[in-house]
Amino acid sequence: MFCRKAKEDIELFDRDFPQSAPLLPVLAPQKSHDYVLVAHKDEEAEGGQETQRTLKQKAFIEMLRKKNIKVLEIPHDDKLFYGLRAPDEVFEDYKYLLKVSDACNWIEETTAVVPQSTRIRIVHHILHHTYLDNGAGGRQTEDLHELLKQHVFETFFCLHEKRAQKELRTNWARWSSLFIRQPFSEVKAYFGEKVALYYLWLDWYTKLLVPAAVLGMLVFLYGLAFFNSNPLIKEVCESDIIMCPRCDKRCPVWNLSDTCAYAKVSHLFDNEATVAFAMSMAIWATLFLELWKRQRAKHVSKWKVYDWCEEEEELILDIVNDQDCKPKHFRHSYLRSMLVLILVTLMLVVIIGIAHAIVVFRVVAAPLLSEGSWEFIRDHANTVAVLLGAVLHYLTIQIMTRVNRWVALKLCDLEKTRSSTATERSFTVKMFTFQFFTLFSSLFYVAFFLGRINGYPGSYVRVAGRWRLEECHPSGCLTDLFIQMAVVMVLKQTLNNVFEFIVPWCKQFFRRRKAKRMERKCGHCYRKTCCDKSGCVEPCDVCKLRNWLLNYHLADTNAFSLFNEFLEMVVQFSFTTIFVAAFPLAPLLALLNNIFEIRLDAIKMISLERRLVPKKTNDIGIWTNVLEAIGVLAVIANGLVIGISSDFIPRLLYRYYYGPCAVSGVYTNCMKGYIRNTLSTANLNETLVRKDFITAQLMTHGLNVTQCSYRDYRHHEDYTLTSQFWLILAVRFAFIVLFEHVLVVCKFIAAWFVPNNPLHVKNQRLEDKQKRLKEELRQRRSRTPAE
């Protein structure tokens, strides 16, 4: 097997280093460095006097050598490359500690050869827990992170394995594999369980989006089927009702029939099927999570990490790094927690304030656009203002994402968490909370406040006493929410994918062009110079440096690389479930995006980025709790959207209580007159009403208008709310309570009905444990002398 691997390595090397000399027929496997450190050469050091930066470089390398880490230094141009390789004793200690641990004692690595992914993970831990002695009382304070800040070292990275990289590129990381099953076990062996579980989760999420997308399409097609025959659309398109001006000064009175197209679009998403779809999506979110837990259990059991404990592995790695280490105790400070809570609250207030600023922008933009020189924009000022507000919202998201990350990191530093796992959990919760408010604050305004706090003629609510708040269309407010969600979701997914691929590709392209082409000094690589006396493949320094440079010129990765992918998909999951009643096509857009997202991420990780540090885990971590919270929010939000934002309840009451069918008892054409019923009339001759408009606004076809209509349930005489308004409000709240309680019960039943662990997984784990215990007993008896 070693010979076969060696031959494959030779073929890969021949492709990169063409040569005419024949290769040895049989070679041992190639030795590989576990990590590479890169530092700048200090020009001042050439004069004979070493600078502080050079002294720290040498001191840090010496500390690594004291830990028996083999270090190979290769200079190249103005940089120094340090290849790091840990001795076999480190991995033997690691395997032994795994075997005697409580939770990690039955994985394959306790007996098998330690894979390269595990070697990288162990060396990564040692590298980040090696400190310089600052000479003040013997305290060790400067670690690799601090040295990078001081520019003592430029960067560090682990190396791609050419053979495994080629196999993954052929079978997985290519566009032609869009509809081919992903090789999760191979991904796990190369990138570790954490990356493999991300792709497993994304694959499962994408598959479960298929039924959701089909349901969304059916809702859309249902609305499309009655596009021209729906009585409400006909009433709008054939109406002679004159509506009140939608803004000050330039907006004239207008005919309701002018917005026929808007009414048709509204009906596509606000129809009778929307309620059933929203309920289905809430149950879908629960089933997705429960079925995902089963899928996860099947694979982590197969990978022998079902009982894996990250905190216990950190203890093992600490001991491997330093046998005299002390455990990091759990700590909690109520003062720190209170301070963090206050700062988080202040940050959320700032984010909500930004959402209010976007609302003000829309309020100010609408009248300004109505006074523009372009006739099309003047006629559609409100719609254009909504679109501009959505684009501004997207730009705000991009800016605030960076601000939110910086704030979340500072808050984690303030908390002083015990371990990297705890830090990751804390950062995830804070970052997602900030992102959620950044994304959805503006949407919550559009869904629940737009058109409900704007007042009425004679008593309009104004910003700074000047600009009127926006109004909803007589066909409903759901279309504004749909436009906002569609623009943000499409822009976010499309542009993010473009930048995710283009930016690393451009960086790699320009870095390689800028780098000097190396002269191949070794003419017989993998034949003479690259073999030691025992025949083991050991590439010469030139060949090693070439491989290191190939990895060096790839796009950088860090601890947040995988977090960014998870955050992007969980935010998409939020769009797919929360407010899905207003945008039934969201699951379809998410499905199309994810089909390409999987391969895009794979190509990026394999070909365009440095290798991620393989991490071992048995779950997606705190993201499971985040997804469960989103599922609960989806129930609440969709209940509020249907109960408050949509016209489902007013239409229902009109059909069975106020409409012609309820009055006459003849159930034909029950929705006739519904639009007129939802409108109130303002007398333009009254002084209070007249002061909100100018004379030019009240002219149509050369005639002076004395009455206009607006969307509300108010008496014509004193503008007080009618009894119909209060009845609709009561039924709205009753529906919300009933909707949410029914769905919560359905979610609990679905969660109970689908167990987290498949039976065959439980049985397999029992058999594995019994087999391991029998083996331990057999070994014990073989070591005990016969009596």
GROMACS .gro file of C-alpha atoms in nm, residues 370-739:
model
  370
  370SER     CA    1  -4.238   6.247  -0.647
  371GLU     CA    2  -4.095   6.591  -0.722
  372GLY     CA    3  -3.834   6.457  -0.966
  373SER     CA    4  -3.810   6.527  -1.337
  374TRP     CA    5  -3.864   6.166  -1.454
  375GLU     CA    6  -4.231   6.089  -1.507
  376PHE     CA    7  -4.196   5.715  -1.436
  377ILE     CA    8  -4.027   5.779  -1.101
  378ARG     CA    9  -4.285   6.045  -1.012
  379ASP     CA   10  -4.570   5.804  -1.082
  380HIS     CA   11  -4.409   5.519  -0.883
  381ALA     CA   12  -4.236   5.722  -0.613
  382ASN     CA   13  -4.346   5.497  -0.325
  383THR     CA   14  -4.239   5.174  -0.497
  384VAL     CA   15  -3.902   5.323  -0.596
  385ALA     CA   16  -3.854   5.443  -0.238
  386VAL     CA   17  -3.920   5.088  -0.114
  387LEU     CA   18  -3.662   4.948  -0.359
  388LEU     CA   19  -3.403   5.210  -0.263
  389GLY     CA   20  -3.468   5.137   0.103
  390ALA     CA   21  -3.411   4.766   0.041
  391VAL     CA   22  -3.081   4.834  -0.139
  392LEU     CA   23  -2.973   5.067   0.143
  393HIS     CA   24  -3.068   4.793   0.387
  394TYR     CA   25  -2.841   4.550   0.201
  395LEU     CA   26  -2.549   4.796   0.209
  396THR     CA   27  -2.607   4.849   0.579
  397ILE     CA   28  -2.592   4.473   0.632
  398GLN     CA   29  -2.253   4.451   0.461
  399ILE     CA   30  -2.108   4.733   0.672
  400MET     CA   31  -2.261   4.623   1.000
  401THR     CA   32  -2.142   4.264   0.950
  402ARG     CA   33  -1.783   4.385   0.998
  403VAL     CA   34  -1.877   4.609   1.289
  404ASN     CA   35  -2.073   4.328   1.455
  405ARG     CA   36  -1.778   4.091   1.424
  406TRP     CA   37  -1.540   4.340   1.586
  407VAL     CA   38  -1.781   4.410   1.874
  408ALA     CA   39  -1.852   4.038   1.931
  409LEU     CA   40  -1.478   3.962   1.948
  410LYS     CA   41  -1.419   4.243   2.197
  411LEU     CA   42  -1.705   4.118   2.415
  412CYS     CA   43  -1.558   3.765   2.409
  413ASP     CA   44  -1.222   3.906   2.519
  414LEU     CA   45  -1.401   4.085   2.801
  415GLU     CA   46  -1.568   3.761   2.913
  416LYS     CA   47  -1.233   3.576   2.939
  417THR     CA   48  -1.376   3.237   2.848
  418ARG     CA   49  -1.201   2.922   2.966
  419SER     CA   50  -1.132   2.748   2.636
  420SER     CA   51  -1.143   2.799   2.262
  421THR     CA   52  -1.464   2.593   2.245
  422ALA     CA   53  -1.635   2.820   2.499
  423THR     CA   54  -1.508   3.127   2.312
  424GLU     CA   55  -1.650   2.995   1.986
  425ARG     CA   56  -1.990   2.932   2.147
  426SER     CA   57  -2.001   3.277   2.302
  427PHE     CA   58  -1.893   3.448   1.980
  428THR     CA   59  -2.149   3.255   1.775
  429VAL     CA   60  -2.439   3.359   1.998
  430LYS     CA   61  -2.338   3.725   2.001
  431MET     CA   62  -2.257   3.747   1.631
  432PHE     CA   63  -2.580   3.579   1.525
  433THR     CA   64  -2.784   3.800   1.759
  434PHE     CA   65  -2.629   4.114   1.613
  435GLN     CA   66  -2.674   3.987   1.257
  436PHE     CA   67  -3.033   3.887   1.321
  437PHE     CA   68  -3.126   4.234   1.441
  438THR     CA   69  -2.930   4.393   1.156
  439LEU     CA   70  -3.116   4.183   0.899
  440PHE     CA   71  -3.465   4.176   1.044
  441SER     CA   72  -3.516   4.508   1.226
  442SER     CA   73  -3.617   4.683   0.906
  443LEU     CA   74  -3.830   4.385   0.802
  444PHE     CA   75  -4.015   4.392   1.135
  445TYR     CA   76  -4.105   4.756   1.072
  446VAL     CA   77  -4.235   4.679   0.724
  447ALA     CA   78  -4.428   4.375   0.848
  448PHE     CA   79  -4.592   4.513   1.160
  449PHE     CA   80  -4.579   4.893   1.160
  450LEU     CA   81  -4.589   5.014   0.801
  451GLY     CA   82  -4.928   5.172   0.725
  452ARG     CA   83  -5.058   5.129   1.081
  453ILE     CA   84  -4.909   5.430   1.256
  454ASN     CA   85  -4.927   5.684   0.973
  455GLY     CA   86  -5.253   5.852   1.085
  456TYR     CA   87  -5.532   5.976   0.857
  457PRO     CA   88  -5.623   6.296   0.662
  458GLY     CA   89  -5.625   6.586   0.902
  459SER     CA   90  -5.409   6.401   1.154
  460TYR     CA   91  -5.111   6.252   0.970
  461VAL     CA   92  -4.810   6.135   1.171
  462ARG     CA   93  -4.499   6.316   1.048
  463VAL     CA   94  -4.124   6.280   1.097
  464ALA     CA   95  -3.982   6.602   1.242
  465GLY     CA   96  -4.324   6.758   1.179
  466ARG     CA   97  -4.260   6.761   0.805
  467TRP     CA   98  -4.259   6.425   0.625
  468ARG     CA   99  -4.556   6.191   0.633
  469LEU     CA  100  -4.507   5.828   0.723
  470GLU     CA  101  -4.566   5.572   0.447
  471GLU     CA  102  -4.900   5.413   0.370
  472CYS     CA  103  -4.993   5.064   0.258
  473HIS     CA  104  -5.160   4.994  -0.073
  474PRO     CA  105  -5.536   4.930  -0.049
  475SER     CA  106  -5.464   4.569  -0.155
  476GLY     CA  107  -5.255   4.514   0.158
  477CYS     CA  108  -4.910   4.567   0.311
  478LEU     CA  109  -4.765   4.225   0.236
  479THR     CA  110  -4.624   4.327  -0.102
  480ASP     CA  111  -4.392   4.582   0.062
  481LEU     CA  112  -4.255   4.307   0.285
  482PHE     CA  113  -4.216   4.079  -0.017
  483ILE     CA  114  -4.018   4.345  -0.208
  484GLN     CA  115  -3.791   4.408   0.092
  485MET     CA  116  -3.721   4.037   0.145
  486ALA     CA  117  -3.672   3.960  -0.226
  487VAL     CA  118  -3.421   4.241  -0.281
  488VAL     CA  119  -3.218   4.164   0.032
  489MET     CA  120  -3.220   3.786  -0.018
  490VAL     CA  121  -3.135   3.793  -0.389
  491LEU     CA  122  -2.863   4.056  -0.351
  492LYS     CA  123  -2.716   3.891  -0.045
  493GLN     CA  124  -2.698   3.543  -0.195
  494THR     CA  125  -2.588   3.646  -0.543
  495LEU     CA  126  -2.325   3.905  -0.454
  496ASN     CA  127  -2.191   3.704  -0.160
  497ASN     CA  128  -2.134   3.400  -0.382
  498VAL     CA  129  -1.968   3.612  -0.649
  499PHE     CA  130  -1.731   3.776  -0.402
  500GLU     CA  131  -1.664   3.448  -0.219
  501PHE     CA  132  -1.529   3.296  -0.539
  502ILE     CA  133  -1.383   3.595  -0.725
  503VAL     CA  134  -1.185   3.749  -0.437
  504PRO     CA  135  -0.982   3.435  -0.345
  505TRP     CA  136  -0.927   3.358  -0.715
  506CYS     CA  137  -0.798   3.709  -0.787
  507LYS     CA  138  -0.572   3.704  -0.480
  508GLN     CA  139  -0.424   3.372  -0.585
  509PHE     CA  140  -0.379   3.488  -0.945
  510PHE     CA  141  -0.202   3.813  -0.861
  511ARG     CA  142   0.010   3.661  -0.584
  512ARG     CA  143   0.141   3.392  -0.817
  513ARG     CA  144   0.212   3.643  -1.091
  514LYS     CA  145   0.394   3.866  -0.847
  515ALA     CA  146   0.600   3.584  -0.701
  516LYS     CA  147   0.929   3.502  -0.874
  517ARG     CA  148   0.942   3.171  -1.053
  518MET     CA  149   1.178   2.939  -0.873
  519GLU     CA  150   1.473   2.787  -1.052
  520ARG     CA  151   1.470   2.411  -1.014
  521LYS     CA  152   1.819   2.339  -0.885
  522CYS     CA  153   1.748   1.975  -0.815
  523GLY     CA  154   1.744   1.789  -1.148
  524HIS     CA  155   1.661   1.445  -1.009
  525CYS     CA  156   1.379   1.511  -0.761
  526TYR     CA  157   1.228   1.196  -0.610
  527ARG     CA  158   1.517   0.996  -0.749
  528LYS     CA  159   1.853   1.068  -0.585
  529THR     CA  160   1.864   1.396  -0.401
  530CYS     CA  161   1.515   1.344  -0.261
  531CYS     CA  162   1.584   1.001  -0.110
  532ASP     CA  163   1.767   0.929   0.211
  533LYS     CA  164   1.993   0.627   0.273
  534SER     CA  165   1.701   0.405   0.372
  535GLY     CA  166   1.518   0.487   0.048
  536CYS     CA  167   1.248   0.695   0.220
  537VAL     CA  168   1.116   0.979   0.011
  538GLU     CA  169   1.244   1.307   0.149
  539PRO     CA  170   1.212   1.597  -0.100
  540CYS     CA  171   1.503   1.833  -0.119
  541ASP     CA  172   1.477   2.187   0.016
  542VAL     CA  173   1.396   2.327  -0.329
  543CYS     CA  174   1.106   2.087  -0.374
  544LYS     CA  175   0.979   2.152  -0.024
  545LEU     CA  176   0.997   2.526  -0.073
  546ARG     CA  177   0.810   2.502  -0.399
  547ASN     CA  178   0.528   2.314  -0.229
  548TRP     CA  179   0.527   2.562   0.059
  549LEU     CA  180   0.506   2.856  -0.181
  550LEU     CA  181   0.211   2.699  -0.362
  551ASN     CA  182   0.028   2.687  -0.029
  552TYR     CA  183   0.156   3.029   0.079
  553HIS     CA  184   0.007   3.200  -0.227
  554LEU     CA  185  -0.341   3.061  -0.159
  555ALA     CA  186  -0.603   3.277   0.016
  556ASP     CA  187  -0.564   3.288   0.392
  557THR     CA  188  -0.795   3.096   0.626
  558ASN     CA  189  -0.857   3.142   0.995
  559ALA     CA  190  -1.079   3.026   1.279
  560PHE     CA  191  -1.373   3.220   1.129
  561SER     CA  192  -1.359   3.069   0.781
  562LEU     CA  193  -1.604   2.789   0.859
  563PHE     CA  194  -1.802   3.014   1.094
  564ASN     CA  195  -1.867   3.252   0.803
  565GLU     CA  196  -2.010   2.968   0.593
  566PHE     CA  197  -2.234   2.853   0.877
  567LEU     CA  198  -2.352   3.206   0.948
  568GLU     CA  199  -2.441   3.263   0.583
  569MET     CA  200  -2.649   2.944   0.568
  570VAL     CA  201  -2.821   2.997   0.905
  571VAL     CA  202  -2.917   3.350   0.801
  572GLN     CA  203  -3.058   3.202   0.482
  573PHE     CA  204  -3.250   2.949   0.695
  574SER     CA  205  -3.395   3.247   0.884
  575PHE     CA  206  -3.516   3.403   0.559
  576THR     CA  207  -3.659   3.069   0.452
  577THR     CA  208  -3.868   3.024   0.768
  578ILE     CA  209  -3.928   3.366   0.924
  579PHE     CA  210  -4.169   3.580   0.718
  580VAL     CA  211  -4.199   3.298   0.466
  581ALA     CA  212  -4.572   3.377   0.454
  582ALA     CA  213  -4.481   3.699   0.274
  583PHE     CA  214  -4.231   3.534   0.038
  584PRO     CA  215  -4.330   3.176  -0.056
  585LEU     CA  216  -4.056   3.163  -0.319
  586ALA     CA  217  -3.781   3.197  -0.053
  587PRO     CA  218  -3.730   2.816  -0.023
  588LEU     CA  219  -3.694   2.790  -0.402
  589LEU     CA  220  -3.431   3.065  -0.412
  590ALA     CA  221  -3.251   2.903  -0.119
  591LEU     CA  222  -3.255   2.564  -0.294
  592LEU     CA  223  -3.109   2.701  -0.617
  593ASN     CA  224  -2.843   2.891  -0.422
  594ASN     CA  225  -2.742   2.590  -0.212
  595ILE     CA  226  -2.699   2.359  -0.510
  596PHE     CA  227  -2.418   2.587  -0.627
  597GLU     CA  228  -2.307   2.690  -0.277
  598ILE     CA  229  -2.194   2.337  -0.189
  599ARG     CA  230  -1.958   2.310  -0.487
  600LEU     CA  231  -1.851   2.671  -0.458
  601ASP     CA  232  -1.738   2.618  -0.099
  602ALA     CA  233  -1.572   2.290  -0.194
  603ILE     CA  234  -1.375   2.444  -0.483
  604LYS     CA  235  -1.277   2.734  -0.261
  605MET     CA  236  -1.150   2.510   0.020
  606ILE     CA  237  -0.966   2.269  -0.207
  607SER     CA  238  -0.816   2.493  -0.476
  608LEU     CA  239  -0.828   2.858  -0.371
  609GLU     CA  240  -0.766   2.863   0.004
  610ARG     CA  241  -0.507   2.732   0.243
  611ARG     CA  242  -0.600   2.414   0.420
  612LEU     CA  243  -0.831   2.458   0.716
  613VAL     CA  244  -0.702   2.318   1.044
  614PRO     CA  245  -0.889   1.986   1.085
  615LYS     CA  246  -1.106   1.992   1.397
  616LYS     CA  247  -1.264   1.688   1.558
  617THR     CA  248  -1.622   1.717   1.686
  618ASN     CA  249  -1.949   1.524   1.688
  619ASP     CA  250  -2.201   1.803   1.630
  620ILE     CA  251  -2.245   2.144   1.469
  621GLY     CA  252  -2.232   2.289   1.820
  622ILE     CA  253  -2.429   2.592   1.929
  623TRP     CA  254  -2.574   2.624   1.579
  624THR     CA  255  -2.826   2.351   1.669
  625ASN     CA  256  -2.964   2.573   1.947
  626VAL     CA  257  -2.968   2.871   1.711
  627LEU     CA  258  -3.168   2.674   1.454
  628GLU     CA  259  -3.416   2.565   1.720
  629ALA     CA  260  -3.460   2.927   1.829
  630ILE     CA  261  -3.521   3.027   1.467
  631GLY     CA  262  -3.788   2.756   1.443
  632VAL     CA  263  -3.972   2.906   1.741
  633LEU     CA  264  -3.935   3.260   1.601
  634ALA     CA  265  -4.072   3.136   1.269
  635VAL     CA  266  -4.393   3.025   1.437
  636ILE     CA  267  -4.435   3.362   1.612
  637ALA     CA  268  -4.338   3.573   1.310
  638ASN     CA  269  -4.555   3.389   1.059
  639GLY     CA  270  -4.851   3.398   1.297
  640LEU     CA  271  -4.807   3.775   1.328
  641VAL     CA  272  -4.763   3.819   0.951
  642ILE     CA  273  -5.083   3.631   0.870
  643GLY     CA  274  -5.276   3.783   1.160
  644ILE     CA  275  -5.155   4.143   1.127
  645SER     CA  276  -4.977   4.207   0.797
  646SER     CA  277  -5.197   4.010   0.559
  647ASP     CA  278  -5.566   4.070   0.483
  648PHE     CA  279  -5.659   3.712   0.562
  649ILE     CA  280  -5.862   3.799   0.874
  650PRO     CA  281  -6.045   4.104   0.726
  651ARG     CA  282  -6.135   3.900   0.417
  652LEU     CA  283  -6.257   3.611   0.632
  653LEU     CA  284  -6.477   3.836   0.843
  654TYR     CA  285  -6.613   4.014   0.538
  655ARG     CA  286  -6.703   3.684   0.373
  656TYR     CA  287  -6.895   3.546   0.671
  657TYR     CA  288  -7.005   3.856   0.865
  658TYR     CA  289  -7.008   4.182   0.670
  659GLY     CA  290  -7.029   4.078   0.304
  660PRO     CA  291  -7.331   4.026   0.079
  661CYS     CA  292  -7.341   3.654   0.148
  662ALA     CA  293  -7.374   3.713   0.522
  663VAL     CA  294  -7.654   3.964   0.465
  664SER     CA  295  -7.855   3.789   0.194
  665GLY     CA  296  -7.772   3.429   0.276
  666VAL     CA  297  -7.696   3.356  -0.091
  667TYR     CA  298  -7.336   3.234  -0.115
  668THR     CA  299  -7.236   3.370  -0.454
  669ASN     CA  300  -6.987   3.646  -0.515
  670CYS     CA  301  -6.927   3.680  -0.140
  671MET     CA  302  -6.630   3.920  -0.172
  672LYS     CA  303  -6.810   4.181  -0.378
  673GLY     CA  304  -6.747   4.527  -0.234
  674TYR     CA  305  -6.462   4.416  -0.006
  675ILE     CA  306  -6.212   4.679  -0.123
  676ARG     CA  307  -6.463   4.959  -0.078
  677ASN     CA  308  -6.545   4.824   0.269
  678THR     CA  309  -6.178   4.856   0.376
  679LEU     CA  310  -6.165   5.224   0.278
  680SER     CA  311  -6.279   5.530   0.469
  681THR     CA  312  -6.376   5.867   0.320
  682ALA     CA  313  -6.225   6.207   0.402
  683ASN     CA  314  -6.420   6.530   0.342
  684LEU     CA  315  -6.173   6.765   0.175
  685ASN     CA  316  -6.386   7.070   0.256
  686GLU     CA  317  -6.310   7.036   0.627
  687THR     CA  318  -6.043   7.272   0.759
  688LEU     CA  319  -5.835   7.007   0.941
  689VAL     CA  320  -5.827   6.784   0.634
  690ARG     CA  321  -5.767   7.069   0.393
  691LYS     CA  322  -5.453   7.187   0.571
  692ASP     CA  323  -5.270   6.862   0.484
  693PHE     CA  324  -5.304   6.927   0.109
  694ILE     CA  325  -5.270   7.207  -0.141
  695THR     CA  326  -5.524   7.293  -0.406
  696ALA     CA  327  -5.320   7.152  -0.694
  697GLN     CA  328  -5.323   6.808  -0.532
  698LEU     CA  329  -5.703   6.793  -0.529
  699MET     CA  330  -5.757   6.839  -0.903
  700THR     CA  331  -5.827   6.552  -1.140
  701HIS     CA  332  -5.922   6.595  -1.505
  702GLY     CA  333  -5.973   6.967  -1.439
  703LEU     CA  334  -6.230   6.905  -1.163
  704ASN     CA  335  -6.196   6.988  -0.796
  705VAL     CA  336  -6.233   6.680  -0.575
  706THR     CA  337  -6.435   6.716  -0.256
  707GLN     CA  338  -6.390   6.364  -0.117
  708CYS     CA  339  -6.112   6.106  -0.124
  709SER     CA  340  -6.068   5.762   0.025
  710TYR     CA  341  -5.790   5.614   0.240
  711ARG     CA  342  -5.724   5.270   0.388
  712ASP     CA  343  -5.871   5.250   0.737
  713TYR     CA  344  -6.186   5.165   0.931
  714ARG     CA  345  -6.308   5.509   1.048
  715HIS     CA  346  -6.639   5.695   1.064
  716HIS     CA  347  -6.686   5.958   0.794
  717GLU     CA  348  -6.811   6.222   1.037
  718ASP     CA  349  -6.569   6.234   1.332
  719TYR     CA  350  -6.295   5.994   1.205
  720THR     CA  351  -6.323   5.766   1.506
  721LEU     CA  352  -6.255   5.396   1.466
  722THR     CA  353  -6.553   5.182   1.372
  723SER     CA  354  -6.679   4.871   1.551
  724GLN     CA  355  -6.559   4.666   1.253
  725PHE     CA  356  -6.201   4.776   1.327
  726TRP     CA  357  -6.224   4.653   1.687
  727LEU     CA  358  -6.382   4.324   1.584
  728ILE     CA  359  -6.110   4.264   1.325
  729LEU     CA  360  -5.843   4.351   1.582
  730ALA     CA  361  -5.991   4.105   1.834
  731VAL     CA  362  -6.010   3.827   1.576
  732ARG     CA  363  -5.654   3.901   1.463
  733PHE     CA  364  -5.518   3.848   1.814
  734ALA     CA  365  -5.735   3.541   1.869
  735PHE     CA  366  -5.604   3.392   1.545
  736ILE     CA  367  -5.241   3.464   1.642
  737VAL     CA  368  -5.283   3.290   1.979
  738LEU     CA  369  -5.461   2.993   1.822
  739PHE     CA  370  -5.213   2.968   1.532
   0.00000   0.00000   0.00000
